[in-house]
Amino acid sequence: MVPEPQKALMQYRLSVAEERLEASQLLLDSGHFKDSINRSYYAIFYMLRAILALDCVDFKKHAGVIAYFQKNYIKTGILPTKMSKYVTAAFQIRNDADYQDFFVVSEQDASEQYERAKEMCDEIKDYLQKRVVGTV
């Protein structure tokens, strides 16, 4: 059974992730592709942090969150290996879009990142639901 403080933090982070995913879709639909990329990445990031809430673990840097997730959830086979690629790609394109001058994001890039973020969010929510009720 998951203690209430951890469960509450997990649920909060899930709601933040869902809000970021919704914002990504709205930005994509309105042609703001760089901003959509950013919100897709943060949807993924908060999903990872929702998992970490149940483990009572957190990191100050994004790289720490990602490394922990990959070591404890991808390499162990708990979650599919494609998620490692999705996280790595989302982190890279978000950094490029946010910090590189003249970096161009296409509608296809933004759409792909949104779809990957949605897929990860759905899969991680399913995993968390099972974990909270004790079936994993």
PDB file of C-alpha atoms in Angstrom:
ATOM      1  CA  MET A   1       0.000   0.000   0.000  1.00  0.00           C
ATOM      2  CA  VAL A   2       1.239   3.469  -0.915  1.00  0.00           C
ATOM      3  CA  PRO A   3       1.414   6.005   1.939  1.00  0.00           C
ATOM      4  CA  GLU A   4      -0.933   8.980   1.473  1.00  0.00           C
ATOM      5  CA  PRO A   5       1.776  11.708   1.216  1.00  0.00           C
ATOM      6  CA  GLN A   6       3.497   9.858  -1.638  1.00  0.00           C
ATOM      7  CA  LYS A   7       0.177   9.148  -3.318  1.00  0.00           C
ATOM      8  CA  ALA A   8      -0.845  12.821  -3.066  1.00  0.00           C
ATOM      9  CA  LEU A   9       2.463  13.979  -4.569  1.00  0.00           C
ATOM     10  CA  MET A  10       2.140  11.423  -7.353  1.00  0.00           C
ATOM     11  CA  GLN A  11      -1.392  12.592  -8.142  1.00  0.00           C
ATOM     12  CA  TYR A  12      -0.321  16.238  -8.132  1.00  0.00           C
ATOM     13  CA  ARG A  13       2.498  15.513 -10.567  1.00  0.00           C
ATOM     14  CA  LEU A  14       0.121  13.518 -12.769  1.00  0.00           C
ATOM     15  CA  SER A  15      -2.229  16.486 -12.938  1.00  0.00           C
ATOM     16  CA  VAL A  16       0.663  18.796 -13.864  1.00  0.00           C
ATOM     17  CA  ALA A  17       1.710  16.349 -16.600  1.00  0.00           C
ATOM     18  CA  GLU A  18      -1.816  16.189 -17.982  1.00  0.00           C
ATOM     19  CA  GLU A  19      -2.050  19.987 -17.995  1.00  0.00           C
ATOM     20  CA  ARG A  20       1.267  20.230 -19.882  1.00  0.00           C
ATOM     21  CA  LEU A  21       0.057  17.652 -22.409  1.00  0.00           C
ATOM     22  CA  GLU A  22      -3.164  19.585 -22.982  1.00  0.00           C
ATOM     23  CA  ALA A  23      -1.165  22.805 -23.431  1.00  0.00           C
ATOM     24  CA  SER A  24       1.080  21.039 -25.931  1.00  0.00           C
ATOM     25  CA  GLN A  25      -1.943  20.073 -28.027  1.00  0.00           C
ATOM     26  CA  LEU A  26      -3.352  23.609 -27.922  1.00  0.00           C
ATOM     27  CA  LEU A  27       0.003  25.090 -28.942  1.00  0.00           C
ATOM     28  CA  LEU A  28       0.394  22.530 -31.717  1.00  0.00           C
ATOM     29  CA  ASP A  29      -3.069  23.321 -33.034  1.00  0.00           C
ATOM     30  CA  SER A  30      -2.297  27.042 -33.060  1.00  0.00           C
ATOM     31  CA  GLY A  31       1.044  26.657 -34.857  1.00  0.00           C
ATOM     32  CA  HIS A  32       3.338  27.385 -31.905  1.00  0.00           C
ATOM     33  CA  PHE A  33       5.575  24.402 -32.534  1.00  0.00           C
ATOM     34  CA  LYS A  34       8.556  25.307 -30.313  1.00  0.00           C
ATOM     35  CA  ASP A  35       6.293  25.920 -27.354  1.00  0.00           C
ATOM     36  CA  SER A  36       4.398  22.699 -28.066  1.00  0.00           C
ATOM     37  CA  ILE A  37       7.713  20.805 -27.967  1.00  0.00           C
ATOM     38  CA  ASN A  38       8.471  22.372 -24.589  1.00  0.00           C
ATOM     39  CA  ARG A  39       5.106  21.386 -23.116  1.00  0.00           C
ATOM     40  CA  SER A  40       5.364  17.828 -24.498  1.00  0.00           C
ATOM     41  CA  TYR A  41       8.739  17.428 -22.810  1.00  0.00           C
ATOM     42  CA  TYR A  42       7.396  18.720 -19.509  1.00  0.00           C
ATOM     43  CA  ALA A  43       4.411  16.360 -19.701  1.00  0.00           C
ATOM     44  CA  ILE A  44       6.905  13.488 -19.913  1.00  0.00           C
ATOM     45  CA  PHE A  45       9.128  14.967 -17.209  1.00  0.00           C
ATOM     46  CA  TYR A  46       6.274  15.300 -14.722  1.00  0.00           C
ATOM     47  CA  MET A  47       5.144  11.759 -15.469  1.00  0.00           C
ATOM     48  CA  LEU A  48       8.632  10.552 -14.580  1.00  0.00           C
ATOM     49  CA  ARG A  49       8.528  12.610 -11.402  1.00  0.00           C
ATOM     50  CA  ALA A  50       5.152  11.052 -10.541  1.00  0.00           C
ATOM     51  CA  ILE A  51       6.859   7.660 -10.574  1.00  0.00           C
ATOM     52  CA  LEU A  52       9.711   9.013  -8.466  1.00  0.00           C
ATOM     53  CA  ALA A  53       7.203  10.304  -5.904  1.00  0.00           C
ATOM     54  CA  LEU A  54       6.230   6.709  -5.143  1.00  0.00           C
ATOM     55  CA  ASP A  55       9.904   5.796  -4.761  1.00  0.00           C
ATOM     56  CA  CYS A  56      10.526   8.755  -2.389  1.00  0.00           C
ATOM     57  CA  VAL A  57      13.239   9.966  -4.755  1.00  0.00           C
ATOM     58  CA  ASP A  58      13.794  13.300  -6.480  1.00  0.00           C
ATOM     59  CA  PHE A  59      16.634  15.149  -8.158  1.00  0.00           C
ATOM     60  CA  LYS A  60      17.500  18.800  -8.702  1.00  0.00           C
ATOM     61  CA  LYS A  61      18.480  18.253 -12.328  1.00  0.00           C
ATOM     62  CA  HIS A  62      16.493  16.819 -15.184  1.00  0.00           C
ATOM     63  CA  ALA A  63      19.374  14.511 -16.071  1.00  0.00           C
ATOM     64  CA  GLY A  64      19.129  12.921 -12.614  1.00  0.00           C
ATOM     65  CA  VAL A  65      15.405  12.233 -13.009  1.00  0.00           C
ATOM     66  CA  ILE A  66      15.943  10.752 -16.462  1.00  0.00           C
ATOM     67  CA  ALA A  67      18.923   8.616 -15.413  1.00  0.00           C
ATOM     68  CA  TYR A  68      17.028   7.222 -12.414  1.00  0.00           C
ATOM     69  CA  PHE A  69      14.002   6.417 -14.584  1.00  0.00           C
ATOM     70  CA  GLN A  70      16.114   4.655 -17.188  1.00  0.00           C
ATOM     71  CA  LYS A  71      18.083   2.654 -14.639  1.00  0.00           C
ATOM     72  CA  ASN A  72      15.130   1.610 -12.491  1.00  0.00           C
ATOM     73  CA  TYR A  73      12.275   1.333 -14.971  1.00  0.00           C
ATOM     74  CA  ILE A  74      13.702   0.792 -18.454  1.00  0.00           C
ATOM     75  CA  LYS A  75      16.729  -1.405 -17.806  1.00  0.00           C
ATOM     76  CA  THR A  76      14.709  -3.532 -15.399  1.00  0.00           C
ATOM     77  CA  GLY A  77      11.999  -4.089 -18.010  1.00  0.00           C
ATOM     78  CA  ILE A  78       9.215  -2.528 -15.948  1.00  0.00           C
ATOM     79  CA  LEU A  79       8.436  -0.117 -18.778  1.00  0.00           C
ATOM     80  CA  PRO A  80       9.183  -0.521 -22.515  1.00  0.00           C
ATOM     81  CA  THR A  81      12.597   0.406 -23.898  1.00  0.00           C
ATOM     82  CA  LYS A  82      11.081   2.770 -26.474  1.00  0.00           C
ATOM     83  CA  MET A  83      10.352   5.121 -23.582  1.00  0.00           C
ATOM     84  CA  SER A  84      14.076   5.613 -23.098  1.00  0.00           C
ATOM     85  CA  LYS A  85      14.338   6.827 -26.691  1.00  0.00           C
ATOM     86  CA  TYR A  86      11.281   9.038 -26.300  1.00  0.00           C
ATOM     87  CA  VAL A  87      12.650  10.704 -23.156  1.00  0.00           C
ATOM     88  CA  THR A  88      16.117  11.218 -24.622  1.00  0.00           C
ATOM     89  CA  ALA A  89      14.742  12.680 -27.860  1.00  0.00           C
ATOM     90  CA  ALA A  90      12.258  14.925 -26.037  1.00  0.00           C
ATOM     91  CA  PHE A  91      14.991  16.243 -23.729  1.00  0.00           C
ATOM     92  CA  GLN A  92      17.293  17.008 -26.673  1.00  0.00           C
ATOM     93  CA  ILE A  93      14.752  18.673 -28.943  1.00  0.00           C
ATOM     94  CA  ARG A  94      13.348  20.699 -26.033  1.00  0.00           C
ATOM     95  CA  ASN A  95      16.848  21.964 -25.202  1.00  0.00           C
ATOM     96  CA  ASP A  96      17.517  22.809 -28.841  1.00  0.00           C
ATOM     97  CA  ALA A  97      14.160  24.562 -29.268  1.00  0.00           C
ATOM     98  CA  ASP A  98      14.524  26.531 -26.036  1.00  0.00           C
ATOM     99  CA  TYR A  99      18.192  27.499 -26.180  1.00  0.00           C
ATOM    100  CA  GLN A 100      19.504  27.449 -29.759  1.00  0.00           C
ATOM    101  CA  ASP A 101      19.086  30.567 -31.830  1.00  0.00           C
ATOM    102  CA  PHE A 102      17.382  29.990 -35.173  1.00  0.00           C
ATOM    103  CA  PHE A 103      16.424  26.399 -34.331  1.00  0.00           C
ATOM    104  CA  VAL A 104      13.429  25.511 -36.492  1.00  0.00           C
ATOM    105  CA  VAL A 105      10.746  23.120 -35.279  1.00  0.00           C
ATOM    106  CA  SER A 106       8.432  21.708 -37.909  1.00  0.00           C
ATOM    107  CA  GLU A 107       4.809  20.810 -37.401  1.00  0.00           C
ATOM    108  CA  GLN A 108       5.825  17.176 -37.918  1.00  0.00           C
ATOM    109  CA  ASP A 109       8.469  17.420 -35.142  1.00  0.00           C
ATOM    110  CA  ALA A 110       5.992  18.972 -32.725  1.00  0.00           C
ATOM    111  CA  SER A 111       3.275  16.483 -33.633  1.00  0.00           C
ATOM    112  CA  GLU A 112       5.617  13.537 -33.159  1.00  0.00           C
ATOM    113  CA  GLN A 113       6.724  14.808 -29.751  1.00  0.00           C
ATOM    114  CA  TYR A 114       3.112  15.334 -28.708  1.00  0.00           C
ATOM    115  CA  GLU A 115       2.119  11.812 -29.774  1.00  0.00           C
ATOM    116  CA  ARG A 116       5.082  10.298 -27.949  1.00  0.00           C
ATOM    117  CA  ALA A 117       4.318  12.304 -24.818  1.00  0.00           C
ATOM    118  CA  LYS A 118       0.680  11.201 -24.966  1.00  0.00           C
ATOM    119  CA  GLU A 119       1.706   7.573 -25.382  1.00  0.00           C
ATOM    120  CA  MET A 120       4.117   7.778 -22.450  1.00  0.00           C
ATOM    121  CA  CYS A 121       1.588   9.542 -20.257  1.00  0.00           C
ATOM    122  CA  ASP A 122      -1.035   6.892 -20.967  1.00  0.00           C
ATOM    123  CA  GLU A 123       1.360   4.030 -20.298  1.00  0.00           C
ATOM    124  CA  ILE A 124       2.821   5.554 -17.142  1.00  0.00           C
ATOM    125  CA  LYS A 125      -0.655   6.385 -15.778  1.00  0.00           C
ATOM    126  CA  ASP A 126      -1.640   2.761 -16.316  1.00  0.00           C
ATOM    127  CA  TYR A 127       1.508   1.570 -14.529  1.00  0.00           C
ATOM    128  CA  LEU A 128       0.964   3.969 -11.616  1.00  0.00           C
ATOM    129  CA  GLN A 129      -2.666   2.929 -11.251  1.00  0.00           C
ATOM    130  CA  LYS A 130      -1.613  -0.707 -10.992  1.00  0.00           C
ATOM    131  CA  ARG A 131       1.154   0.147  -8.555  1.00  0.00           C
ATOM    132  CA  VAL A 132      -1.095   2.153  -6.262  1.00  0.00           C
ATOM    133  CA  VAL A 133      -3.653  -0.656  -6.036  1.00  0.00           C
ATOM    134  CA  GLY A 134      -0.850  -3.192  -5.575  1.00  0.00           C
ATOM    135  CA  THR A 135      -1.049  -5.279  -8.717  1.00  0.00           C
ATOM    136  CA  VAL A 136       2.565  -4.619  -9.826  1.00  0.00           C
TER     137      VAL A 136
END
